[in-house]
Coordinates of C-alpha atoms in Angstrom, one line a residue:
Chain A
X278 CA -46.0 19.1 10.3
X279 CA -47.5 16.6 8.0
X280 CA -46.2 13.7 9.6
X281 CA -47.9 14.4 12.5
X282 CA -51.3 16.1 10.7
X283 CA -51.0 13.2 7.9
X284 CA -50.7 10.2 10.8
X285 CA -53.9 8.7 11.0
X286 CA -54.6 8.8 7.1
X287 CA -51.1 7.3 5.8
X288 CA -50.2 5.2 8.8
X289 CA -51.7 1.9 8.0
X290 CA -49.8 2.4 4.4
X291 CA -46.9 3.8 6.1
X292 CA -46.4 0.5 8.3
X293 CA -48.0 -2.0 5.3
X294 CA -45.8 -0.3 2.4
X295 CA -42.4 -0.6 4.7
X296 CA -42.6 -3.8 5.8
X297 CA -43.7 -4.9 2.5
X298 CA -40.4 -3.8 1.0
X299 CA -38.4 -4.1 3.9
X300 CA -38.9 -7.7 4.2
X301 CA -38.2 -8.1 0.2
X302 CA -34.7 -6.0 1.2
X303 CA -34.4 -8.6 4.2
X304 CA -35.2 -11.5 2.1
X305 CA -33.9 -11.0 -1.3
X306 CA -31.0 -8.7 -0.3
X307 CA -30.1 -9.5 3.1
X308 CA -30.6 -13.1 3.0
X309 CA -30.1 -14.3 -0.3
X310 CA -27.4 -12.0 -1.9
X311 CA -25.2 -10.8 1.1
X312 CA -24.3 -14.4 2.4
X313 CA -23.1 -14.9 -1.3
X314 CA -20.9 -11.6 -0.9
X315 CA -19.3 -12.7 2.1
X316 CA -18.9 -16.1 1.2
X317 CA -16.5 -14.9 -1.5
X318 CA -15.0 -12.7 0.8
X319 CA -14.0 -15.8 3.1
X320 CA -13.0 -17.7 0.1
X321 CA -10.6 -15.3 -1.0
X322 CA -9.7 -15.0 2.3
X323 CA -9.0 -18.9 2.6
X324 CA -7.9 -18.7 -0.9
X325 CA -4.7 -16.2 0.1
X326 CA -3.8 -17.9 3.2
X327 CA -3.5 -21.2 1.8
X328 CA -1.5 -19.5 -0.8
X329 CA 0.7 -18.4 1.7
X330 CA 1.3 -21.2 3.8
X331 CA 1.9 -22.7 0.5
X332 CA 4.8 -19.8 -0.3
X333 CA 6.1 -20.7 3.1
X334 CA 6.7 -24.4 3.0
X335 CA 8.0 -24.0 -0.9
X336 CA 10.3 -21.4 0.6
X337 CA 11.4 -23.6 3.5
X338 CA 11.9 -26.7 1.0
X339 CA 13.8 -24.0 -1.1
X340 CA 16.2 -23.1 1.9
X341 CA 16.6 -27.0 3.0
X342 CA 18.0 -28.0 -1.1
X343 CA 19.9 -24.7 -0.4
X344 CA 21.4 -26.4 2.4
X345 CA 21.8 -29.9 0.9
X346 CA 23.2 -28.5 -2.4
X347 CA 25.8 -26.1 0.1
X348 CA 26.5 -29.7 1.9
X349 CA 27.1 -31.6 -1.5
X350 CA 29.3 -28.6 -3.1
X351 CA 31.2 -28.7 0.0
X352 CA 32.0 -31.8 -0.1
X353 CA 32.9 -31.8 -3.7
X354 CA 35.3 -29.7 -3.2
X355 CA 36.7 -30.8 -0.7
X356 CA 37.2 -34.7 -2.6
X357 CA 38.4 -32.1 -5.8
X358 CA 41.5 -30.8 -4.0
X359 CA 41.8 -34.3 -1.9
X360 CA 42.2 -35.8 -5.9
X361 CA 44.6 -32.5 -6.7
X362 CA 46.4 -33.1 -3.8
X363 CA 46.8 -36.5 -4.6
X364 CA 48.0 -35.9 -8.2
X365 CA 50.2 -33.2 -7.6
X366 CA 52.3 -35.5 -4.7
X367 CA 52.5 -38.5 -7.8
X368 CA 53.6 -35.7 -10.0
X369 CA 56.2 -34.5 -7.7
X370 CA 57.1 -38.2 -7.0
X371 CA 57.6 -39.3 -11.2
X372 CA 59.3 -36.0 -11.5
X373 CA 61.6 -36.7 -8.9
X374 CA 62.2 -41.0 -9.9
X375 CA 62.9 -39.3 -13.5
X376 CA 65.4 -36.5 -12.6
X377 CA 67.1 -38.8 -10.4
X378 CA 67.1 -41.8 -13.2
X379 CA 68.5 -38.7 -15.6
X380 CA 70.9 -37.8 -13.2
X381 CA 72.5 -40.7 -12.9
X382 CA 72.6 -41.0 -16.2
X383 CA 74.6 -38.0 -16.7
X384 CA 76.7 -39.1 -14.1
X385 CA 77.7 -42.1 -15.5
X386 CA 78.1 -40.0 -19.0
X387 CA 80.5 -37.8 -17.2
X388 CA 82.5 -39.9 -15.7
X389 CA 83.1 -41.7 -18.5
X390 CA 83.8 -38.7 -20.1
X391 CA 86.3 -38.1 -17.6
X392 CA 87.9 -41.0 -18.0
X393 CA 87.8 -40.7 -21.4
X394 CA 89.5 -37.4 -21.5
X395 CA 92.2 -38.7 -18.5
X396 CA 93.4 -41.6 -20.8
X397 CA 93.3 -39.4 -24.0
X398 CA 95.7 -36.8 -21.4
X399 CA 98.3 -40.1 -20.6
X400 CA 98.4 -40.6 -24.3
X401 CA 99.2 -37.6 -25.1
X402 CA 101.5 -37.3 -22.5
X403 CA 103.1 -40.3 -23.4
X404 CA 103.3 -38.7 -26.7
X405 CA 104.9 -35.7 -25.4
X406 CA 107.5 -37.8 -23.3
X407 CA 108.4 -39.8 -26.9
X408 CA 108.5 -36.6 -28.9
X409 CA 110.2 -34.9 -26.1
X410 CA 113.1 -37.8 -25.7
X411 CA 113.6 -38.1 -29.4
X412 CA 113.7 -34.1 -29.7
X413 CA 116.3 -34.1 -26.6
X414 CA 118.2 -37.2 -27.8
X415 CA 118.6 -35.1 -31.5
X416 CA 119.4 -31.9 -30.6
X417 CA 122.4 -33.8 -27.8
X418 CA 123.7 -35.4 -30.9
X419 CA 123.9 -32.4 -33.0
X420 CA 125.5 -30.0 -30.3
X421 CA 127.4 -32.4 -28.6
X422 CA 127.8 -34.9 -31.3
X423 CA 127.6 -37.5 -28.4
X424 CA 124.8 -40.4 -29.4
X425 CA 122.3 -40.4 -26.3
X426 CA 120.6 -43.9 -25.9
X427 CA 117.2 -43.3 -26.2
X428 CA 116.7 -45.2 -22.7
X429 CA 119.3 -42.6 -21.3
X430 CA 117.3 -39.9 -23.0
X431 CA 113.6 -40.5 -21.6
X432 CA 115.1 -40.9 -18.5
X433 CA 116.1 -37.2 -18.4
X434 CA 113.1 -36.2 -20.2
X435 CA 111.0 -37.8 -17.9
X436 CA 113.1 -36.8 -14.6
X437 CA 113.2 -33.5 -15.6
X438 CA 109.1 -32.8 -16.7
X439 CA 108.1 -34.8 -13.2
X440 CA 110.0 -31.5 -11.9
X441 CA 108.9 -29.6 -14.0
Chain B
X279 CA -42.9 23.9 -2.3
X280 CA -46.1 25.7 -2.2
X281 CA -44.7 29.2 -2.9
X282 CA -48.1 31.1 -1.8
X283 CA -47.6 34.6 -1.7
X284 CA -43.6 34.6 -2.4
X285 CA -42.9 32.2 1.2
X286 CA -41.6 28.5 1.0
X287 CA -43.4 26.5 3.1
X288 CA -40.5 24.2 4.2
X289 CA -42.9 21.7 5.8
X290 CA -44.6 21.1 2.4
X291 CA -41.8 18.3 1.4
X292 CA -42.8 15.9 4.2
X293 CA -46.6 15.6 2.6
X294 CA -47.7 12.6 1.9
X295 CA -49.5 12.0 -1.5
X296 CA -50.7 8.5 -3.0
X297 CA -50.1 8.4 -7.1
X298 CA -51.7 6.9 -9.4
X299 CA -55.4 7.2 -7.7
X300 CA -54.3 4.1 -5.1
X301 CA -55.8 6.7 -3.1
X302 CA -58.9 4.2 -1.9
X303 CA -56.5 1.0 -2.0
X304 CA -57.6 -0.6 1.2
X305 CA -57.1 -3.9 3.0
X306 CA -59.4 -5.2 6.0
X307 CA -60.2 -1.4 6.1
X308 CA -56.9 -0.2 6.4
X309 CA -55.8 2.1 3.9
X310 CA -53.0 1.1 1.9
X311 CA -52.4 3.7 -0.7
X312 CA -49.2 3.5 -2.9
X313 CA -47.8 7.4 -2.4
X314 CA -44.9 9.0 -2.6
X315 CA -43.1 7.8 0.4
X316 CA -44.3 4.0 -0.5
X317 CA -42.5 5.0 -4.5
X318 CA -39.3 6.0 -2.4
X319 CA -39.1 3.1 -0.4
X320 CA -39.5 0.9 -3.7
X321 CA -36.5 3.3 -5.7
X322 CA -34.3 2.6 -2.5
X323 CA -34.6 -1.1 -2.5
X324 CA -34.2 -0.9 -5.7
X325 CA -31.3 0.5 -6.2
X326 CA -29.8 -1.0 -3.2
X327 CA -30.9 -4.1 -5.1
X328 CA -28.8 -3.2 -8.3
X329 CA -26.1 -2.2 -5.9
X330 CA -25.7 -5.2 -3.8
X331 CA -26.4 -7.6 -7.3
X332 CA -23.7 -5.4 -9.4
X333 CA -20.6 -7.0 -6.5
X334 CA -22.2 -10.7 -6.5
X335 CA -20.1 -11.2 -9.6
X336 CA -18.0 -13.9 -7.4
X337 CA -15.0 -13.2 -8.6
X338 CA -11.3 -14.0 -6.5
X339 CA -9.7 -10.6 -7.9
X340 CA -12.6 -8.3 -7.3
X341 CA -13.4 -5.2 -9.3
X342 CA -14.2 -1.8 -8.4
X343 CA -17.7 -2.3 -8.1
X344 CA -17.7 -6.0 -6.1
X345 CA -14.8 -3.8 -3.1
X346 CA -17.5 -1.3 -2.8
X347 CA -20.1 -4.3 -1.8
X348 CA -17.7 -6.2 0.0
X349 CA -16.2 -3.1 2.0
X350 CA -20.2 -2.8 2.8
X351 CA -20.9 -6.1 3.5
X352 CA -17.1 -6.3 5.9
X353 CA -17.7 -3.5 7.3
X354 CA -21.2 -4.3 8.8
X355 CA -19.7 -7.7 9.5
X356 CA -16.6 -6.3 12.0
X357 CA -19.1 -4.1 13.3
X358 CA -21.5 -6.7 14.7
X359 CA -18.0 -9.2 15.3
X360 CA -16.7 -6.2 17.2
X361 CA -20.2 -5.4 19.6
X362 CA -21.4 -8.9 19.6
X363 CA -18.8 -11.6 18.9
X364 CA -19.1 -14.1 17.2
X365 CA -22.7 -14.8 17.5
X366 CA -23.0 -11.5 15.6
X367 CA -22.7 -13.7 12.6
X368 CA -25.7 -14.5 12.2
X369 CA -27.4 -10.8 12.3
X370 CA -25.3 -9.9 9.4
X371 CA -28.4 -9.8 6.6
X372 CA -30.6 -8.2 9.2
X373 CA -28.1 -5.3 10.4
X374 CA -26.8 -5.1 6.5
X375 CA -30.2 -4.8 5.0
X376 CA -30.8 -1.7 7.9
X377 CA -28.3 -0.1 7.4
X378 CA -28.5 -0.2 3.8
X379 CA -31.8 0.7 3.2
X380 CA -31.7 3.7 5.9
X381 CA -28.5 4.8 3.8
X382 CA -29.6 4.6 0.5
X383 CA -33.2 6.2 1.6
X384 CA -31.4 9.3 3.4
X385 CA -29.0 9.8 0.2
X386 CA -31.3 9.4 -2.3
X387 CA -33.8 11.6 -0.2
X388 CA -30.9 14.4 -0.7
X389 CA -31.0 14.6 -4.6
X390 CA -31.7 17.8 -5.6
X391 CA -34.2 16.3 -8.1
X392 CA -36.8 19.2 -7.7
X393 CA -34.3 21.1 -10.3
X394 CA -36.9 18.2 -13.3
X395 CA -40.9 19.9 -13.1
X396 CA -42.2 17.7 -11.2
X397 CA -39.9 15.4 -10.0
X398 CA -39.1 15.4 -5.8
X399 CA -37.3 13.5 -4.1
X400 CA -39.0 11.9 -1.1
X401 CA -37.2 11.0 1.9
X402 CA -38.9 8.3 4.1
X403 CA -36.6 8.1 6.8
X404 CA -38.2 11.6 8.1
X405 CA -41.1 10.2 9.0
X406 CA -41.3 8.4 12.0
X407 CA -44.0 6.0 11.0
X408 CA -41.7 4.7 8.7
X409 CA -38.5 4.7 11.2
X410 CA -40.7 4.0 13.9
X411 CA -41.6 0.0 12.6
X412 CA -38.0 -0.6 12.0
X413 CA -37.0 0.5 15.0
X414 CA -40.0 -1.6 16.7
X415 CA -38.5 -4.5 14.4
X416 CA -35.0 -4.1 15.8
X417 CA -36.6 -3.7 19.4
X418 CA -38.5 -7.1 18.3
X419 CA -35.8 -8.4 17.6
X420 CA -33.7 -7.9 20.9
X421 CA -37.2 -9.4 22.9
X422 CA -37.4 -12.3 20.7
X423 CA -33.7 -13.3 21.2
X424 CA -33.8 -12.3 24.5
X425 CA -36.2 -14.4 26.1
X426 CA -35.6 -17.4 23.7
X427 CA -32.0 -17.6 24.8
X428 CA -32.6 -16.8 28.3
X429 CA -36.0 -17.4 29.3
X430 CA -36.7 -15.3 32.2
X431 CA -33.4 -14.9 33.1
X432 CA -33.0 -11.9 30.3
X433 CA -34.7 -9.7 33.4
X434 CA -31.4 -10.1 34.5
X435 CA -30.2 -7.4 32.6
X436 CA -32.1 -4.9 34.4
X437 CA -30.3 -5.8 37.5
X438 CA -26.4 -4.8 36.9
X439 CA -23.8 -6.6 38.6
X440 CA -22.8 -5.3 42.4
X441 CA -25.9 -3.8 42.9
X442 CA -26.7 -3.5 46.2
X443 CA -29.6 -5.5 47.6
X444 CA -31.3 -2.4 49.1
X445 CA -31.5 -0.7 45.4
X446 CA -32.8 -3.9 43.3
X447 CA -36.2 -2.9 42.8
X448 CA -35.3 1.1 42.4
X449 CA -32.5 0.0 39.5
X450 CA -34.6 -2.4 38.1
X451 CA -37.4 0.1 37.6
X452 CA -35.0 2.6 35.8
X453 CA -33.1 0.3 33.9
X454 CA -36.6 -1.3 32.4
X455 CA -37.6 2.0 31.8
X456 CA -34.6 2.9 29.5
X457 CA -34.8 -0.4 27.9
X458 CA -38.2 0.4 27.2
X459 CA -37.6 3.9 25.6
X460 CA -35.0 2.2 23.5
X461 CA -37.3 1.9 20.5
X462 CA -38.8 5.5 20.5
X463 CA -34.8 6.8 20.7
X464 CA -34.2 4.8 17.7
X465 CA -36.9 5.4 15.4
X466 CA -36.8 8.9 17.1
X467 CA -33.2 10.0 16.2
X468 CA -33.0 9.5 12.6
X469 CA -36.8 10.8 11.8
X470 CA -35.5 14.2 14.2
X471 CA -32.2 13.9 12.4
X472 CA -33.3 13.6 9.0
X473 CA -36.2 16.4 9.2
X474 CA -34.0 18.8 10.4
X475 CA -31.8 18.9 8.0
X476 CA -34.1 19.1 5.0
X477 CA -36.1 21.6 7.1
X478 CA -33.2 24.1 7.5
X479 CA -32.2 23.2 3.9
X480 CA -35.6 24.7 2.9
X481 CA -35.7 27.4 4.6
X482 CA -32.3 28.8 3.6
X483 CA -33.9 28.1 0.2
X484 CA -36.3 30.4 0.7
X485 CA -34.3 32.6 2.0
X486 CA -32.4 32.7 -1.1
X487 CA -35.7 33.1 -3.4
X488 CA -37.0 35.8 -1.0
X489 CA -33.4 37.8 -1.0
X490 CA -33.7 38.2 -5.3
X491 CA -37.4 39.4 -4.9
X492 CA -36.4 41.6 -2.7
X493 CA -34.6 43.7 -5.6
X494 CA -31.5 45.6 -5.5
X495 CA -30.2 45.9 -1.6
X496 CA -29.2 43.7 1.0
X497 CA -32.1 41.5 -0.6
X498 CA -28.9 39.5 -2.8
X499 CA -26.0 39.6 0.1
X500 CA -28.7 37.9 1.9
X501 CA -29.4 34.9 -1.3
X502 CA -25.7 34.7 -1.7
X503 CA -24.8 34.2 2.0
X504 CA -27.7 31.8 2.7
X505 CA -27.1 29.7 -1.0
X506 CA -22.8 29.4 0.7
X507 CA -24.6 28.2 3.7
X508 CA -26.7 26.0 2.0
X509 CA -24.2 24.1 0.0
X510 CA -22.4 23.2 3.3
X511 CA -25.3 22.4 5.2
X512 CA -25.5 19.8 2.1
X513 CA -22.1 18.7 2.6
X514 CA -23.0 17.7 6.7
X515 CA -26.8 16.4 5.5
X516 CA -24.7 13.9 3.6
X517 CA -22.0 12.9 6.7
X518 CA -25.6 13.1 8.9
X519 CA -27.3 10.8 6.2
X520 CA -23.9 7.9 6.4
X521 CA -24.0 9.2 10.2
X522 CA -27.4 8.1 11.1
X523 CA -27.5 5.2 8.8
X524 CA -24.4 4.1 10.8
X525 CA -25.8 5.0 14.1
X526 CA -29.2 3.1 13.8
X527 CA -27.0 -0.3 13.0
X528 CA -24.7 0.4 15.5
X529 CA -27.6 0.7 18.7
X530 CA -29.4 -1.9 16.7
X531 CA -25.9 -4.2 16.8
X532 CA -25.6 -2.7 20.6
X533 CA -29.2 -4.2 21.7
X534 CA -28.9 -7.4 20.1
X535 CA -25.8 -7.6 22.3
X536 CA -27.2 -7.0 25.4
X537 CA -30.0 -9.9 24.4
X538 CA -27.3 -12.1 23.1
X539 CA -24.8 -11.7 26.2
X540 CA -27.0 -9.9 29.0
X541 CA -23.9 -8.2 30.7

């Protein structure tokens, strides 16, 4: 077993050898490169919560314009159909005022019209009567030779159409 | 692998040699010679060096290389957050450069380099005058933080809580005497650990060298049954090499929390 046969000759460079280079491990390695390694670790530790604290309060900003911009449509609309509203009831009321305005108009046409054709009716009845009493006064003279007055003759004309 | 006389001598790896005639190299009369185990030592820091130096790239999206560091460098960081709390924080290089130099040493130890003429891979963690003064510096360690934190009360930790006052001095006694073995175990365990594997790996090597001298017969059943049974003894040498890597941080991390936060 060398180690233990070898002892007393390689000891003393056994011990000096191991510290030697375990103390440049300890110093170079341990001390002056690991704190570096972790120190990046913890940075990029720092670095990805910040980043998402950072993704937390841009969402929560997000959701609160959400919320405004909801509030603000809302209310839009809600003034849109309040202005619809409002137009449709003027329509309906100028609709209304101008039917009304031509309904009277017709109304006044129409009875005018009436009237019109009512007096055009006596006329022509009138017309009738005159035709009638002169037709009636003619044919009396001719069949019964007797001259009817024409007075006489509308009388009978007229007595005898009211009967009908 | 002194094959004298067609037998593997599977003891033959451990030998220390010094290179490049630093056999005389001495300091205050100690011999110092730069050998084998001294090159290995150097190659594991070395690389370990290139390693650690290949993730300090800094970078906020990491690549492949920098995870690998930093799952390294996290993973020895929960550990000691885990055992010691947050005064752990502070042991970070310490436990890091342990367990990375003990892992890097057992690893490279296993590369079958011996396949070059001449070339063989030394592993320094089977010798326990290597493991042995880091596991004295760990033990250092624990006495240095100990006392400075608690003075006299770290003796405090040989007494455990409830213990009745009739059984003071016989606790005390047995818990100092643990404490006290807690350097051998450590330096112990991973020289044990690493020495049996690479001895058992040898021997089934010679095992398979012997079986093909031994002609046709059961001589190549044998070489093909031991060379299976080698390349899964290789397989668990490298979970024991991460095992024991892992295990000498963890007691070391385990320690510094009893100096740290007594009970």
């Amino acid at each position: 077993m060398p180690q233990i046969a070898q002892l007393s000759a390689t000891y003393a460079s056994q011990i000096f050898w191991i510290l030697l280079v375990f103390g440049f491990v300890f110093f170079v390695i341990g001390r002056g490169m690991v704190p570096k390694v972790m120190q990046t670790v913890e940075a990029r530790d720092k670095q990805i919560a910040a980043d998402l604290a950072a993704a937390e309060k841009a969402r929560g900003a997000a959701d609160a314009e959400e919320e405004a911009w909801r509030k603000r449509e809302n209310e839009n609309r809600a003034q849109a159909q309040a202005i619809i509203a409002e137009a449709k009831a003027a329509a309906a009321k100028s609709t209304e005022g101008r039917l009304a305005e031509v309904g009277a108009k017709l109304d006044a046409r129409i009875a005018e019209a009436d009237a019109r054709i009512a007096s055009a009716r006596d006329a022509a009845m009138d017309e009738i009567e005159d035709v009638a009493a002169q037709a009636a006064g003619d044919i009396v003279s001719r069949i019964a030779g007797i001259s009817v007055d024409d007075a006489a003759a509308r009388a009978a004309v007229k007595k005898s159409m009211v009967i009908g | 692998m002194a094959a004298e006389s067609g037998k593997v001598d599977p003891m033959h790896q451990f030998t220390i040699e010094p290179l490049f005639g630093s056999g005389g190299w001495e300091i205050a009369g100690y011999n110092i010679a730069f050998t084998n185990s001294s090159l290995w030592m150097m190659i594991s820091a070395a690389v370990l060096f290139v390693f650690v130096a290949g993730g300090l790239k800094r970078e906020l999206v990491p690549g492949r290389w920098q995870m690998a560091v930093e799952s390294f460098t996290g993973f020895v960081d929960s550990m000691l957050a885990a055992n010691i709390g947050p005064a752990g924080k502070k042991y970070v290089p310490y436990v890091f450069s342990l367990f990375m130099f003990i892992l890097f040493a057992n690893v490279l130890g296993l590369l079958p380099l011996a396949v070059v003429p001449g070339l063989h891979a030394f592993t320094f963690t089977s010798h326990f005058s290597a493991t042995g003064v880091l596991a004295i510096l760990s033990f250092s360690i624990v006495l240095v933080v100990g006392f400075w934190k608690h003075g006299f009360h770290f003796f405090s930790l040989f007494v455990p809580h409830g213990t009745p006052v009739l059984m003071i001095p016989l606790i005390f006694v047995i818990e100092l005497v643990s404490f006290l073995v807690r350097p051998f175990s450590l330096g112990l365990r991973l020289f044990v650990a690493m020495m049996a594997g690479h001895v058992l790996l040898e021997v089934l090597s010679g095992f398979v060298i012997n079986g093909l001298n031994a002609g046709i017969g059961i001589g190549p059943v044998v070489s093909v049954l031991s060379f299976i049974l080698m390349i899964a003894i290789v397989a668990l040498e490298f979970l024991v090499a991460g095992i024991q890597a892992y295990v000498f941080a963890l007691l070391t991390s385990l320690y510094i929390n009893d100096a740290e936060n007594l009970h």
